[in-house]
Short mmCIF file of C-alpha atoms in Angstrom, two decimals:
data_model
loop_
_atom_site.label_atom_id
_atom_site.label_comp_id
_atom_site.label_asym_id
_atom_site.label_seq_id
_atom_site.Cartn_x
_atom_site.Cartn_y
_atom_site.Cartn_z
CA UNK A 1257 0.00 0.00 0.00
CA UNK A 1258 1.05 3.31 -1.28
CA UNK A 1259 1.72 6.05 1.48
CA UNK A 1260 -0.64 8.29 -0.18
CA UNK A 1261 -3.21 5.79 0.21
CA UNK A 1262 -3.07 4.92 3.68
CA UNK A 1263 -5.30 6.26 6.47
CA UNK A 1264 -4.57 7.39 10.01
CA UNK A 1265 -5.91 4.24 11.22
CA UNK A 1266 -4.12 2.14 8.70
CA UNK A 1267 -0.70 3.86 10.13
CA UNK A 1268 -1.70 3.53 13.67
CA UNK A 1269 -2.08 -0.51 12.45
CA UNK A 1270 1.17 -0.68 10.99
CA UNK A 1271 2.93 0.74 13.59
CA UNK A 1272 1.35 -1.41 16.18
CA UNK A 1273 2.44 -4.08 13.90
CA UNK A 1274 5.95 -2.93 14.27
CA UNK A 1275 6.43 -2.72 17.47
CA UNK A 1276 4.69 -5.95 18.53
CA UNK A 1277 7.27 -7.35 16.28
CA UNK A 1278 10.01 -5.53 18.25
CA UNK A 1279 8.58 -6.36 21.37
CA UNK A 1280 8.35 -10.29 20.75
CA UNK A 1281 12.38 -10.19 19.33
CA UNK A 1282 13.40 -8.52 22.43
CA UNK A 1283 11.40 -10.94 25.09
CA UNK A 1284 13.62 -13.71 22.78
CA UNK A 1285 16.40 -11.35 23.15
CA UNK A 1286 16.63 -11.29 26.75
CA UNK A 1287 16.14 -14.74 27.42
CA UNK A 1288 19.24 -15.56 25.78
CA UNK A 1289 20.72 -12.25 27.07
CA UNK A 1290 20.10 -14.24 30.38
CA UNK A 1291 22.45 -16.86 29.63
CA UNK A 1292 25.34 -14.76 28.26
CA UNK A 1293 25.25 -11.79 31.05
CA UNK A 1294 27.29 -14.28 33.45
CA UNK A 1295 29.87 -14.88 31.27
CA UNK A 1296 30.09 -11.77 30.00
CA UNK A 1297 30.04 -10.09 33.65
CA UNK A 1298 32.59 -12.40 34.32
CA UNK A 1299 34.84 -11.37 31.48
CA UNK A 1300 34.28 -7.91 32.19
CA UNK A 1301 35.92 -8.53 36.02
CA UNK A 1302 38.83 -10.50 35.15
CA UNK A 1303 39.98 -8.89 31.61
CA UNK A 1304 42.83 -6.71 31.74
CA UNK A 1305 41.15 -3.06 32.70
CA UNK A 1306 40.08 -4.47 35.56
CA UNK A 1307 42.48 -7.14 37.19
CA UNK A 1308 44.03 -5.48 39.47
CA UNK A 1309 40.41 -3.73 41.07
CA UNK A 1310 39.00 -5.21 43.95
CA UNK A 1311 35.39 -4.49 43.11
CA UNK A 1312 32.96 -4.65 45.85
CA UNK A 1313 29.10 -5.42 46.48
CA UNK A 1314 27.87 -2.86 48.68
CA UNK A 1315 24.12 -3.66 48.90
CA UNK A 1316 22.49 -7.71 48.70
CA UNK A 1317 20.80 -6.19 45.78
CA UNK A 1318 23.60 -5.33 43.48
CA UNK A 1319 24.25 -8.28 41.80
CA UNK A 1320 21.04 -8.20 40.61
CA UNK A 1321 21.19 -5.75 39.77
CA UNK A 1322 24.39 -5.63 37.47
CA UNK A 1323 23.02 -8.82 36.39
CA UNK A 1324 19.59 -7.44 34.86
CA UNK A 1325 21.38 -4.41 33.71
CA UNK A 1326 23.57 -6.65 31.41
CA UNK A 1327 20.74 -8.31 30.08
CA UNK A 1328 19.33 -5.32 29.38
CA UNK A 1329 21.94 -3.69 27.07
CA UNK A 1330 22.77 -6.93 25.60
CA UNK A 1331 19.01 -7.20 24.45
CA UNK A 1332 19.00 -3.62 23.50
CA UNK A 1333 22.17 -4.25 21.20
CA UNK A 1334 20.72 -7.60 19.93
CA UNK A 1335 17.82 -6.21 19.30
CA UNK A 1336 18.68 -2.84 17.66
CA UNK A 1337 18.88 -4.21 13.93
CA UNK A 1338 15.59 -5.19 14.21
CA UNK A 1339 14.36 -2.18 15.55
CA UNK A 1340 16.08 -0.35 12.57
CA UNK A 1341 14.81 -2.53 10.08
CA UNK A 1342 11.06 -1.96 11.18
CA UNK A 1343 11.35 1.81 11.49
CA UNK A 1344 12.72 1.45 7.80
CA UNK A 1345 9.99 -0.65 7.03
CA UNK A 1346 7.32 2.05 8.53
CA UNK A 1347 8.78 4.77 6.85
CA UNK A 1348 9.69 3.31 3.45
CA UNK A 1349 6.27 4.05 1.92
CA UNK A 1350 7.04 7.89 1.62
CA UNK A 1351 10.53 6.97 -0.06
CA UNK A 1352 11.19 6.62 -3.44
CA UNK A 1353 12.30 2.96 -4.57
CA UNK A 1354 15.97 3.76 -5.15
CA UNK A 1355 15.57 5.79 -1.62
CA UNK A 1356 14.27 2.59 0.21
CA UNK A 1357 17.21 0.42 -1.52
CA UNK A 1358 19.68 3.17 0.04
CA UNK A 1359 18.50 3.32 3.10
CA UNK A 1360 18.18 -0.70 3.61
CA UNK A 1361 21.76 -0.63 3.22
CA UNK A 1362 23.04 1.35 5.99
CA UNK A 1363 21.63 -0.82 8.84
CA UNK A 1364 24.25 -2.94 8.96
CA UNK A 1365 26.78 -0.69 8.73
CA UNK A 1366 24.49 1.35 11.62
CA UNK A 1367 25.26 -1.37 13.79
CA UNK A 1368 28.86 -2.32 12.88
CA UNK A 1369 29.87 1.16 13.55
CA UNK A 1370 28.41 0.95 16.96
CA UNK A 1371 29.51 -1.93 18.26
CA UNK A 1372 33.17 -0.14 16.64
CA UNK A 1373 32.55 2.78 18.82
CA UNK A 1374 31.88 0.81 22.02
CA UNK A 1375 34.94 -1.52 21.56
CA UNK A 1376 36.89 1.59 20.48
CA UNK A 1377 36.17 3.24 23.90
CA UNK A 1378 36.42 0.17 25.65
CA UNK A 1379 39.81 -1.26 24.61
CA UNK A 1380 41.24 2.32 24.02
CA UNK A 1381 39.75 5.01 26.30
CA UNK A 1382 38.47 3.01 29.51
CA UNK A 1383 41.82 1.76 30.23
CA UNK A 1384 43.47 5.38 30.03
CA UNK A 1385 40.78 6.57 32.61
CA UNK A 1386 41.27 3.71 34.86
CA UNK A 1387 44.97 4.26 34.80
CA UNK A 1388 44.64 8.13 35.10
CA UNK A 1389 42.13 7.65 38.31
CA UNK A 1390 44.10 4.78 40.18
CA UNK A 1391 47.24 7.64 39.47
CA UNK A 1392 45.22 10.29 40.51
CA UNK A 1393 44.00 8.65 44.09
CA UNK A 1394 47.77 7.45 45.00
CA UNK A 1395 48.88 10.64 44.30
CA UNK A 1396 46.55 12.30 46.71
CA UNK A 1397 46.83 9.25 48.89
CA UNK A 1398 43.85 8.06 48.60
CA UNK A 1399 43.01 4.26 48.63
CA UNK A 1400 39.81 3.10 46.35
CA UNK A 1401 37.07 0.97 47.54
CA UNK A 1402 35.19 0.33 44.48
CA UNK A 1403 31.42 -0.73 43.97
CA UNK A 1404 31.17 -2.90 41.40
CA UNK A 1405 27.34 -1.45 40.60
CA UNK A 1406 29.63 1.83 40.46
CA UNK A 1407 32.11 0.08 38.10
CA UNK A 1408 29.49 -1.01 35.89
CA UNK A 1409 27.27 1.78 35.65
CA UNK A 1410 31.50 4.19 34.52
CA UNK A 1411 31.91 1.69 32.19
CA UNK A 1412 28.53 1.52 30.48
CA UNK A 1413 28.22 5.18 30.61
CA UNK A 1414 31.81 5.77 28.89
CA UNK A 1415 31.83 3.28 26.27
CA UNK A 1416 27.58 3.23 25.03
CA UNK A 1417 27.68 7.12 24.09
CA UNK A 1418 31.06 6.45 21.81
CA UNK A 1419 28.38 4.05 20.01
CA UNK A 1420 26.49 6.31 18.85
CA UNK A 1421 29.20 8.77 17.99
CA UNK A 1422 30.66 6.69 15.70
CA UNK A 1423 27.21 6.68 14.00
CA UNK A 1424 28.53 9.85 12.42
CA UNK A 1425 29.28 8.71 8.66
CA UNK A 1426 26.15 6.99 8.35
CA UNK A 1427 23.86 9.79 9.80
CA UNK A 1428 25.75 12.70 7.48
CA UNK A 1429 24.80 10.23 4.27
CA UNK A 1430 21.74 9.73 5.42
CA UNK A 1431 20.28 13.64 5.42
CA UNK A 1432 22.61 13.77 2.48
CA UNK A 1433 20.74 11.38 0.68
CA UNK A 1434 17.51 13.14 1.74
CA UNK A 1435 19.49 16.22 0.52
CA UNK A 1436 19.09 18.15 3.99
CA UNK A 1437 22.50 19.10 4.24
CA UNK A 1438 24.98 19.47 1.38
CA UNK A 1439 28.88 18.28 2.07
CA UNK A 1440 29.58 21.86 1.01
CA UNK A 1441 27.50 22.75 4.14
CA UNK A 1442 29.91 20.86 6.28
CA UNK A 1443 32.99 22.23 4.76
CA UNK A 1444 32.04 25.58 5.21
CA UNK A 1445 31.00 25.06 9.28
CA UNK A 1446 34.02 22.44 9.49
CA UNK A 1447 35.67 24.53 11.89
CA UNK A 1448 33.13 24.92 14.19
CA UNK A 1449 32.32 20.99 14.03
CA UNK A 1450 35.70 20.88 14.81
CA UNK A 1451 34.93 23.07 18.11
CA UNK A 1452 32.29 20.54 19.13
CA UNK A 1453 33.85 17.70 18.47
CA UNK A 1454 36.54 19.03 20.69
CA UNK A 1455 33.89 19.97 23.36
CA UNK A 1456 32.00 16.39 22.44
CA UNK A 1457 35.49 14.66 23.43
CA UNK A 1458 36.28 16.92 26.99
CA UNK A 1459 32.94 15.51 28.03
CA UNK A 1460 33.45 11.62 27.18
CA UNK A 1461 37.09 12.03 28.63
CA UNK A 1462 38.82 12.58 32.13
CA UNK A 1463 40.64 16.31 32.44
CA UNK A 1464 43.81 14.08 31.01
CA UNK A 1465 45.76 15.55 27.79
CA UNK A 1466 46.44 12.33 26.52
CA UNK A 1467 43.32 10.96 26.63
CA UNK A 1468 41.19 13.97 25.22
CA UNK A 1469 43.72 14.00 22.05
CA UNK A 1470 43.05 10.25 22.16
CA UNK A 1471 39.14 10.68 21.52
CA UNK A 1472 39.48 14.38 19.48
CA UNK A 1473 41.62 13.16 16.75
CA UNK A 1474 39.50 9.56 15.76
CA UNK A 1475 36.27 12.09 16.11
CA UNK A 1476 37.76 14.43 13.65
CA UNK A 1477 39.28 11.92 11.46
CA UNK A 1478 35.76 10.36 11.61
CA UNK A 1479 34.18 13.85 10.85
CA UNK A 1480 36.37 13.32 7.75
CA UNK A 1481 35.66 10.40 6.44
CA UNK A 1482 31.91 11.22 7.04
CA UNK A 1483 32.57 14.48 4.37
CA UNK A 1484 33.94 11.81 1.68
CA UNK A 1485 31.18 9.66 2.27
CA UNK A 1486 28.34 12.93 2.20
CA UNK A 1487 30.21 13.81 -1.08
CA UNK A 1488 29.34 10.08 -2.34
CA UNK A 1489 25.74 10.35 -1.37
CA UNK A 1490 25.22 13.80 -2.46
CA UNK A 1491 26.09 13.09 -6.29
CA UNK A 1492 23.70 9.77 -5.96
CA UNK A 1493 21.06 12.67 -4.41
CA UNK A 1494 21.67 14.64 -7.36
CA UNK A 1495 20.94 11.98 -10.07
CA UNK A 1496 17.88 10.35 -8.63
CA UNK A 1497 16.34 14.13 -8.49
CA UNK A 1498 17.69 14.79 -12.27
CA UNK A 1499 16.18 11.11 -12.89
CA UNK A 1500 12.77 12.13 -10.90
CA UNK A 1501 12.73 15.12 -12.82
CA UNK A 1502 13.33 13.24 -16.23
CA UNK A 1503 10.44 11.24 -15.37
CA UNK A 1504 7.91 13.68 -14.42
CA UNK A 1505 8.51 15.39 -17.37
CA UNK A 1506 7.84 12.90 -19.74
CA UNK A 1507 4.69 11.89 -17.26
CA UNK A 1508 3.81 15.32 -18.21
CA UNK A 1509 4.10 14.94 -21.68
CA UNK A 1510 2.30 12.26 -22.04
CA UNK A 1511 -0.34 13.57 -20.45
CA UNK A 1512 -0.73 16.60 -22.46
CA UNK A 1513 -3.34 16.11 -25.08
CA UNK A 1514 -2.61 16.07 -29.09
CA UNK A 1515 -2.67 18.56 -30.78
#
């Protein structure tokens, strides 16, 4: 069914179709979230950013806690190409074919990106803050006792935001495909991307030198790659609308009546 043709009520029944789907892949995904959390908690604890931390349970309840948290992002992530594919699916009525065809193909590369931004901050940036904390306390002679719902929660909240960073590239192609934003756009405000990149990175990052030029410079060259990649999707933007306009006109044409 044609977007034009649908109703409000036929939307509202699509979407509810959606999400039920959603919903009944991520019940499956955290029932086998619930058998890889242990291991995965496990691996967390013992792997090399965290050997030599005693971590500590500081209420009965946080284990459980940790536990269902795991489960929870692991769904989440399990989950998430399925939860692209059906917003593509809702929204692929109002696109043109080649449009739908385009935008099919970044999910994939949505989700590869992520899980490159969380390993990225994981195997990169969380051991730099761990070191420049544990340097910072014996310095000031202070010994850490360390919660290991505390641990947790640092570590998810450092490495899941550099997943969706990394979702640069494929965002910038995406409204470039659309045609919202030109890559001459972003080469004419590159400087001030820089600036917020730079800002972006003094958030994610401990007041360490070495570790904020350790997240700026992969941002920018990320914000460059992302302008090569614009540039790719702009010229494809460009001939579908000289191809759409090709087409209306001979739709006009033909319509026009003999004379």
């Amino acid at each position: 069914m044609e977007e034009r043709d649908m109703t409000t009520v036929d939307h509202i029944i699509e979407l509810r179709k959606r999400l039920m789907i959603i919903v009944v892949f991520f019940v499956v995904a955290v029932v086998v979230s619930f058998f890889l959390a242990g291991p995965l908690i496990e691996f967390l604890q013992v792997s090399e950013e965290a050997r030599d931390l005693t971590l500590n349970a500081f209420k009965i309840t946080d284990p459980f806690k940790i536990l269902i948290t795991v489960m929870m992002v692991l769904a989440i992530v399990m989950t998430s190409p399925i939860i692209l594919y059906q917003v593509w699916a809702f929204i692929s009525p109002g696109l043109y074919k080649k449009e739908r065809t385009a935008t099919l193909s970044y999910i994939p590369f949505i989700f590869l990106l992520f899980i490159a931004g969380v390993s990225f901050s994981y195997y990169v940036v969380f051991p730099f803050v761990i070191h420049f904390m544990a340097d910072l306390a014996a310095d000031l002679n202070i010994e850490q006792t360390i919660g290991i719902n505390e641990y947790f929660d640092f570590l998810f909240q450092l490495t899941i935001p550099f997943g969706f960073v990394f979702q640069m590239p494929v965002v910038l192609l995406f409204l470039t495909r659309l045609g919202i934003i030109t890559p001459m756009l972003l080469t004419k405000y590159r400087k001030y991307i820089y600036l917020v990149l730079v800002v972006v990175a003094d958030v994610l990052t401990p007041p360490d030198i070495m570790s904020h030029v350790l997240v700026t410079i992969p941002l920018i060259l990320l914000f460059e790659f992302s302008i090569v990649v614009a540039k790719i999707g702009y010229r494809k933007y460009l001939k579908a609308e000289a191809l759409q306009q090709i087409e209306e006109a001979k739709r006009q044409n033909e319509s026009l009546p003999p004379e």
